[in-house]
Amino acid sequence: MTATALFCGDIAFDVALRVPRHPGADEKTHAFENLVSAGGVAANSAVACARQGVATTLLAEVGDDVLGAYATDFLAARGVDVTHVTTTPGMTAVSVCTLAGDGEKRLVYTSSVSQYPPPERLLDVRLDGVDWIHTSCLHPEAAAVLAERARAAGVPLSVDLEPLALDHGVDALAPALYEAEVVFLNEQATLSIGDVDAFAARHRLKSVVRTRGLHGATLASGATRAAVAPLPGAPIVDTTGAGDCLAGVYIARTLSGSDPVTALRAAVASATYSCGRLGAQGGYPDRSTTDELLAKDQGAPAGQDVPDRTWETDRT
């Protein structure tokens, strides 16, 4: 039976521009590369998961504008089931990213009706046949409803704990985090939390994955501790959406039967690869490409098991 992952959260209309340098006040700069796509934390992770061959559904809302229609069609073309993406009056979120030649990135984002579905929608969505749920906490009340339903149905839940969500306060997020299967933290969120082990114990988290930018990612799952390094020599063009890619691939590989460390290896390799192209989703690899990346890193043909040289574990 094919596993199914449900992603719940935000959709945005993304514009990515590569420029020689960022313009000054009242100055025009010409971009030498541009990309228009669908984006958003939940949408990006859903695409990354679908690219790995897992049946993927997105539960979200878009505005009743042309940008929402474009974003929905864009995601459907990339293998995401968008039957649970509904339209509501208002504007779809817009994200504009400019990336300068020196690597400096600037991002402008508009909040909108497409940020997170309202709680009443999450009370009605059917969870039968769903094997994994992934969400953000941008709307703590709504995320708590989804988390409670996941616990009641016995469906594993993972949470992308963005720094923006932490602005609501940890107490507001507690109902959504309680007993989560995995919580993904980026470097900024980790700094905000402080003692991650205490945080995990307080909310009874089963696993915590910390993304560390150019240093890869770490995993804490029970007594298992792992550190996974990025692929050596991989080109870095744009890091936008790399963490979303990591989460989506980790979920896909877990649903495909990988243990947590093996799933994280695939996730870090995929996220590193994704940074080689402009935009969040432009470089998300499919399953065969991820397998090839892992095999090449280990110096063996794709599909052949080899000793791993890029991570270390300490089971105590």
PDB file of N, CA, C and O in Angstrom, residues 190-238:
ATOM      1  N   THR A 190      16.502  27.531  16.949  1.00  0.00           N
ATOM      2  CA  THR A 190      17.289  26.877  17.991  1.00  0.00           C
ATOM      3  C   THR A 190      17.838  27.895  18.978  1.00  0.00           C
ATOM      4  O   THR A 190      17.813  27.677  20.203  1.00  0.00           O
ATOM      5  N   LEU A 191      18.320  29.016  18.480  1.00  0.00           N
ATOM      6  CA  LEU A 191      18.826  30.077  19.355  1.00  0.00           C
ATOM      7  C   LEU A 191      17.714  30.636  20.239  1.00  0.00           C
ATOM      8  O   LEU A 191      17.926  30.937  21.419  1.00  0.00           O
ATOM      9  N   SER A 192      16.526  30.776  19.678  1.00  0.00           N
ATOM     10  CA  SER A 192      15.402  31.318  20.445  1.00  0.00           C
ATOM     11  C   SER A 192      14.987  30.372  21.571  1.00  0.00           C
ATOM     12  O   SER A 192      14.614  30.808  22.659  1.00  0.00           O
ATOM     13  N   ILE A 193      15.051  29.074  21.293  1.00  0.00           N
ATOM     14  CA  ILE A 193      14.627  28.079  22.280  1.00  0.00           C
ATOM     15  C   ILE A 193      15.656  27.922  23.391  1.00  0.00           C
ATOM     16  O   ILE A 193      15.323  27.801  24.572  1.00  0.00           O
ATOM     17  N   GLY A 194      16.938  27.911  23.020  1.00  0.00           N
ATOM     18  CA  GLY A 194      17.984  27.744  24.028  1.00  0.00           C
ATOM     19  C   GLY A 194      18.280  26.277  24.289  1.00  0.00           C
ATOM     20  O   GLY A 194      18.904  25.611  23.464  1.00  0.00           O
ATOM     21  N   ASP A 195      17.824  25.753  25.392  1.00  0.00           N
ATOM     22  CA  ASP A 195      18.089  24.369  25.770  1.00  0.00           C
ATOM     23  C   ASP A 195      17.118  23.458  25.020  1.00  0.00           C
ATOM     24  O   ASP A 195      15.978  23.250  25.448  1.00  0.00           O
ATOM     25  N   VAL A 196      17.578  22.890  23.911  1.00  0.00           N
ATOM     26  CA  VAL A 196      16.702  22.083  23.062  1.00  0.00           C
ATOM     27  C   VAL A 196      16.302  20.785  23.751  1.00  0.00           C
ATOM     28  O   VAL A 196      15.162  20.326  23.623  1.00  0.00           O
ATOM     29  N   ASP A 197      17.210  20.177  24.500  1.00  0.00           N
ATOM     30  CA  ASP A 197      16.874  18.936  25.199  1.00  0.00           C
ATOM     31  C   ASP A 197      15.757  19.165  26.218  1.00  0.00           C
ATOM     32  O   ASP A 197      14.826  18.353  26.337  1.00  0.00           O
ATOM     33  N   ALA A 198      15.846  20.265  26.955  1.00  0.00           N
ATOM     34  CA  ALA A 198      14.790  20.582  27.924  1.00  0.00           C
ATOM     35  C   ALA A 198      13.476  20.874  27.204  1.00  0.00           C
ATOM     36  O   ALA A 198      12.396  20.486  27.669  1.00  0.00           O
ATOM     37  N   PHE A 199      13.572  21.565  26.087  1.00  0.00           N
ATOM     38  CA  PHE A 199      12.391  21.872  25.279  1.00  0.00           C
ATOM     39  C   PHE A 199      11.732  20.580  24.802  1.00  0.00           C
ATOM     40  O   PHE A 199      10.507  20.423  24.885  1.00  0.00           O
ATOM     41  N   ALA A 200      12.538  19.636  24.314  1.00  0.00           N
ATOM     42  CA  ALA A 200      12.007  18.367  23.836  1.00  0.00           C
ATOM     43  C   ALA A 200      11.366  17.572  24.962  1.00  0.00           C
ATOM     44  O   ALA A 200      10.303  16.964  24.788  1.00  0.00           O
ATOM     45  N   ALA A 201      11.997  17.577  26.122  1.00  0.00           N
ATOM     46  CA  ALA A 201      11.446  16.846  27.265  1.00  0.00           C
ATOM     47  C   ALA A 201      10.132  17.459  27.730  1.00  0.00           C
ATOM     48  O   ALA A 201       9.175  16.737  28.066  1.00  0.00           O
ATOM     49  N   ARG A 202      10.073  18.785  27.752  1.00  0.00           N
ATOM     50  CA  ARG A 202       8.868  19.469  28.214  1.00  0.00           C
ATOM     51  C   ARG A 202       7.665  19.100  27.356  1.00  0.00           C
ATOM     52  O   ARG A 202       6.559  18.893  27.877  1.00  0.00           O
ATOM     53  N   HIS A 203       7.871  19.017  26.039  1.00  0.00           N
ATOM     54  CA  HIS A 203       6.759  18.753  25.116  1.00  0.00           C
ATOM     55  C   HIS A 203       6.676  17.286  24.704  1.00  0.00           C
ATOM     56  O   HIS A 203       5.865  16.944  23.854  1.00  0.00           O
ATOM     57  N   ARG A 204       7.538  16.449  25.292  1.00  0.00           N
ATOM     58  CA  ARG A 204       7.540  15.009  25.035  1.00  0.00           C
ATOM     59  C   ARG A 204       7.708  14.717  23.549  1.00  0.00           C
ATOM     60  O   ARG A 204       7.030  13.865  22.974  1.00  0.00           O
ATOM     61  N   LEU A 205       8.637  15.441  22.934  1.00  0.00           N
ATOM     62  CA  LEU A 205       8.911  15.252  21.512  1.00  0.00           C
ATOM     63  C   LEU A 205       9.675  13.947  21.313  1.00  0.00           C
ATOM     64  O   LEU A 205      10.592  13.624  22.060  1.00  0.00           O
ATOM     65  N   LYS A 206       9.318  13.207  20.278  1.00  0.00           N
ATOM     66  CA  LYS A 206       9.989  11.940  20.014  1.00  0.00           C
ATOM     67  C   LYS A 206      11.322  12.138  19.305  1.00  0.00           C
ATOM     68  O   LYS A 206      12.263  11.370  19.530  1.00  0.00           O
ATOM     69  N   SER A 207      11.391  13.139  18.434  1.00  0.00           N
ATOM     70  CA  SER A 207      12.638  13.421  17.716  1.00  0.00           C
ATOM     71  C   SER A 207      12.731  14.916  17.440  1.00  0.00           C
ATOM     72  O   SER A 207      11.707  15.592  17.273  1.00  0.00           O
ATOM     73  N   VAL A 208      13.958  15.405  17.373  1.00  0.00           N
ATOM     74  CA  VAL A 208      14.212  16.790  16.975  1.00  0.00           C
ATOM     75  C   VAL A 208      15.285  16.782  15.891  1.00  0.00           C
ATOM     76  O   VAL A 208      16.350  16.187  16.076  1.00  0.00           O
ATOM     77  N   VAL A 209      14.985  17.421  14.770  1.00  0.00           N
ATOM     78  CA  VAL A 209      15.962  17.603  13.699  1.00  0.00           C
ATOM     79  C   VAL A 209      16.320  19.080  13.641  1.00  0.00           C
ATOM     80  O   VAL A 209      15.441  19.929  13.489  1.00  0.00           O
ATOM     81  N   ARG A 210      17.598  19.369  13.781  1.00  0.00           N
ATOM     82  CA  ARG A 210      18.079  20.754  13.739  1.00  0.00           C
ATOM     83  C   ARG A 210      18.864  20.971  12.452  1.00  0.00           C
ATOM     84  O   ARG A 210      19.871  20.302  12.215  1.00  0.00           O
ATOM     85  N   THR A 211      18.396  21.876  11.608  1.00  0.00           N
ATOM     86  CA  THR A 211      19.146  22.210  10.405  1.00  0.00           C
ATOM     87  C   THR A 211      20.200  23.244  10.765  1.00  0.00           C
ATOM     88  O   THR A 211      19.945  24.172  11.532  1.00  0.00           O
ATOM     89  N   ARG A 212      21.393  23.092  10.161  1.00  0.00           N
ATOM     90  CA  ARG A 212      22.533  23.924  10.541  1.00  0.00           C
ATOM     91  C   ARG A 212      23.180  24.576   9.328  1.00  0.00           C
ATOM     92  O   ARG A 212      24.385  24.788   9.294  1.00  0.00           O
ATOM     93  N   GLY A 213      22.374  24.889   8.318  1.00  0.00           N
ATOM     94  CA  GLY A 213      22.887  25.582   7.150  1.00  0.00           C
ATOM     95  C   GLY A 213      23.977  24.792   6.452  1.00  0.00           C
ATOM     96  O   GLY A 213      23.807  23.608   6.125  1.00  0.00           O
ATOM     97  N   LEU A 214      25.107  25.422   6.231  1.00  0.00           N
ATOM     98  CA  LEU A 214      26.223  24.796   5.525  1.00  0.00           C
ATOM     99  C   LEU A 214      26.886  23.687   6.328  1.00  0.00           C
ATOM    100  O   LEU A 214      27.771  22.989   5.816  1.00  0.00           O
ATOM    101  N   HIS A 215      26.446  23.497   7.582  1.00  0.00           N
ATOM    102  CA  HIS A 215      27.008  22.432   8.415  1.00  0.00           C
ATOM    103  C   HIS A 215      26.115  21.194   8.442  1.00  0.00           C
ATOM    104  O   HIS A 215      26.381  20.262   9.198  1.00  0.00           O
ATOM    105  N   GLY A 216      25.049  21.164   7.637  1.00  0.00           N
ATOM    106  CA  GLY A 216      24.203  19.982   7.576  1.00  0.00           C
ATOM    107  C   GLY A 216      23.080  20.007   8.591  1.00  0.00           C
ATOM    108  O   GLY A 216      22.406  21.019   8.760  1.00  0.00           O
ATOM    109  N   ALA A 217      22.895  18.900   9.307  1.00  0.00           N
ATOM    110  CA  ALA A 217      21.791  18.799  10.261  1.00  0.00           C
ATOM    111  C   ALA A 217      22.135  17.781  11.338  1.00  0.00           C
ATOM    112  O   ALA A 217      23.011  16.929  11.161  1.00  0.00           O
ATOM    113  N   THR A 218      21.430  17.889  12.453  1.00  0.00           N
ATOM    114  CA  THR A 218      21.599  16.923  13.546  1.00  0.00           C
ATOM    115  C   THR A 218      20.257  16.314  13.891  1.00  0.00           C
ATOM    116  O   THR A 218      19.195  16.897  13.647  1.00  0.00           O
ATOM    117  N   LEU A 219      20.323  15.137  14.479  1.00  0.00           N
ATOM    118  CA  LEU A 219      19.132  14.408  14.894  1.00  0.00           C
ATOM    119  C   LEU A 219      19.276  13.990  16.344  1.00  0.00           C
ATOM    120  O   LEU A 219      20.330  13.486  16.756  1.00  0.00           O
ATOM    121  N   ALA A 220      18.231  14.202  17.124  1.00  0.00           N
ATOM    122  CA  ALA A 220      18.134  13.661  18.474  1.00  0.00           C
ATOM    123  C   ALA A 220      16.839  12.875  18.546  1.00  0.00           C
ATOM    124  O   ALA A 220      15.749  13.443  18.419  1.00  0.00           O
ATOM    125  N   SER A 221      16.956  11.554  18.700  1.00  0.00           N
ATOM    126  CA  SER A 221      15.787  10.685  18.732  1.00  0.00           C
ATOM    127  C   SER A 221      15.998   9.644  19.813  1.00  0.00           C
ATOM    128  O   SER A 221      16.709   8.662  19.620  1.00  0.00           O
ATOM    129  N   GLY A 222      15.392   9.877  20.983  1.00  0.00           N
ATOM    130  CA  GLY A 222      15.632   8.989  22.104  1.00  0.00           C
ATOM    131  C   GLY A 222      17.095   9.034  22.495  1.00  0.00           C
ATOM    132  O   GLY A 222      17.664  10.093  22.729  1.00  0.00           O
ATOM    133  N   ALA A 223      17.727   7.867  22.528  1.00  0.00           N
ATOM    134  CA  ALA A 223      19.143   7.801  22.888  1.00  0.00           C
ATOM    135  C   ALA A 223      20.057   7.983  21.683  1.00  0.00           C
ATOM    136  O   ALA A 223      21.280   8.000  21.828  1.00  0.00           O
ATOM    137  N   THR A 224      19.493   8.124  20.506  1.00  0.00           N
ATOM    138  CA  THR A 224      20.298   8.263  19.291  1.00  0.00           C
ATOM    139  C   THR A 224      20.619   9.724  19.018  1.00  0.00           C
ATOM    140  O   THR A 224      19.732  10.582  19.055  1.00  0.00           O
ATOM    141  N   ARG A 225      21.883   9.995  18.759  1.00  0.00           N
ATOM    142  CA  ARG A 225      22.326  11.315  18.344  1.00  0.00           C
ATOM    143  C   ARG A 225      23.108  11.158  17.044  1.00  0.00           C
ATOM    144  O   ARG A 225      23.988  10.305  16.940  1.00  0.00           O
ATOM    145  N   ALA A 226      22.781  11.963  16.047  1.00  0.00           N
ATOM    146  CA  ALA A 226      23.471  11.863  14.764  1.00  0.00           C
ATOM    147  C   ALA A 226      23.748  13.242  14.216  1.00  0.00           C
ATOM    148  O   ALA A 226      22.962  14.177  14.409  1.00  0.00           O
ATOM    149  N   ALA A 227      24.876  13.375  13.522  1.00  0.00           N
ATOM    150  CA  ALA A 227      25.216  14.600  12.820  1.00  0.00           C
ATOM    151  C   ALA A 227      25.507  14.241  11.372  1.00  0.00           C
ATOM    152  O   ALA A 227      26.314  13.348  11.103  1.00  0.00           O
ATOM    153  N   VAL A 228      24.829  14.902  10.447  1.00  0.00           N
ATOM    154  CA  VAL A 228      24.978  14.602   9.025  1.00  0.00           C
ATOM    155  C   VAL A 228      25.555  15.824   8.317  1.00  0.00           C
ATOM    156  O   VAL A 228      24.992  16.920   8.399  1.00  0.00           O
ATOM    157  N   ALA A 229      26.658  15.631   7.639  1.00  0.00           N
ATOM    158  CA  ALA A 229      27.312  16.721   6.923  1.00  0.00           C
ATOM    159  C   ALA A 229      26.723  16.871   5.526  1.00  0.00           C
ATOM    160  O   ALA A 229      26.224  15.908   4.950  1.00  0.00           O
ATOM    161  N   PRO A 230      26.774  18.064   4.942  1.00  0.00           N
ATOM    162  CA  PRO A 230      26.284  18.262   3.578  1.00  0.00           C
ATOM    163  C   PRO A 230      27.215  17.610   2.567  1.00  0.00           C
ATOM    164  O   PRO A 230      28.339  17.231   2.891  1.00  0.00           O
ATOM    165  N   LEU A 231      26.738  17.482   1.334  1.00  0.00           N
ATOM    166  CA  LEU A 231      27.568  16.912   0.283  1.00  0.00           C
ATOM    167  C   LEU A 231      28.775  17.807   0.030  1.00  0.00           C
ATOM    168  O   LEU A 231      28.632  19.022  -0.118  1.00  0.00           O
ATOM    169  N   PRO A 232      29.960  17.248  -0.037  1.00  0.00           N
ATOM    170  CA  PRO A 232      31.149  18.074  -0.272  1.00  0.00           C
ATOM    171  C   PRO A 232      31.180  18.610  -1.705  1.00  0.00           C
ATOM    172  O   PRO A 232      30.826  17.917  -2.655  1.00  0.00           O
ATOM    173  N   GLY A 233      31.587  19.859  -1.837  1.00  0.00           N
ATOM    174  CA  GLY A 233      31.768  20.439  -3.153  1.00  0.00           C
ATOM    175  C   GLY A 233      30.504  20.822  -3.889  1.00  0.00           C
ATOM    176  O   GLY A 233      30.568  21.207  -5.060  1.00  0.00           O
ATOM    177  N   ALA A 234      29.342  20.712  -3.253  1.00  0.00           N
ATOM    178  CA  ALA A 234      28.093  21.048  -3.935  1.00  0.00           C
ATOM    179  C   ALA A 234      28.003  22.562  -4.133  1.00  0.00           C
ATOM    180  O   ALA A 234      28.302  23.330  -3.215  1.00  0.00           O
ATOM    181  N   PRO A 235      27.594  23.014  -5.316  1.00  0.00           N
ATOM    182  CA  PRO A 235      27.496  24.463  -5.552  1.00  0.00           C
ATOM    183  C   PRO A 235      26.364  25.081  -4.747  1.00  0.00           C
ATOM    184  O   PRO A 235      25.302  24.469  -4.582  1.00  0.00           O
ATOM    185  N   ILE A 236      26.576  26.277  -4.219  1.00  0.00           N
ATOM    186  CA  ILE A 236      25.563  26.989  -3.460  1.00  0.00           C
ATOM    187  C   ILE A 236      25.173  28.239  -4.239  1.00  0.00           C
ATOM    188  O   ILE A 236      25.969  29.159  -4.385  1.00  0.00           O
ATOM    189  N   VAL A 237      23.949  28.246  -4.755  1.00  0.00           N
ATOM    190  CA  VAL A 237      23.413  29.391  -5.486  1.00  0.00           C
ATOM    191  C   VAL A 237      22.372  30.119  -4.655  1.00  0.00           C
ATOM    192  O   VAL A 237      22.407  31.334  -4.508  1.00  0.00           O
ATOM    193  N   ASP A 238      21.435  29.355  -4.074  1.00  0.00           N
ATOM    194  CA  ASP A 238      20.334  29.947  -3.328  1.00  0.00           C
ATOM    195  C   ASP A 238      19.881  28.955  -2.269  1.00  0.00           C
ATOM    196  O   ASP A 238      19.502  27.828  -2.595  1.00  0.00           O
TER     197      ASP A 238
END
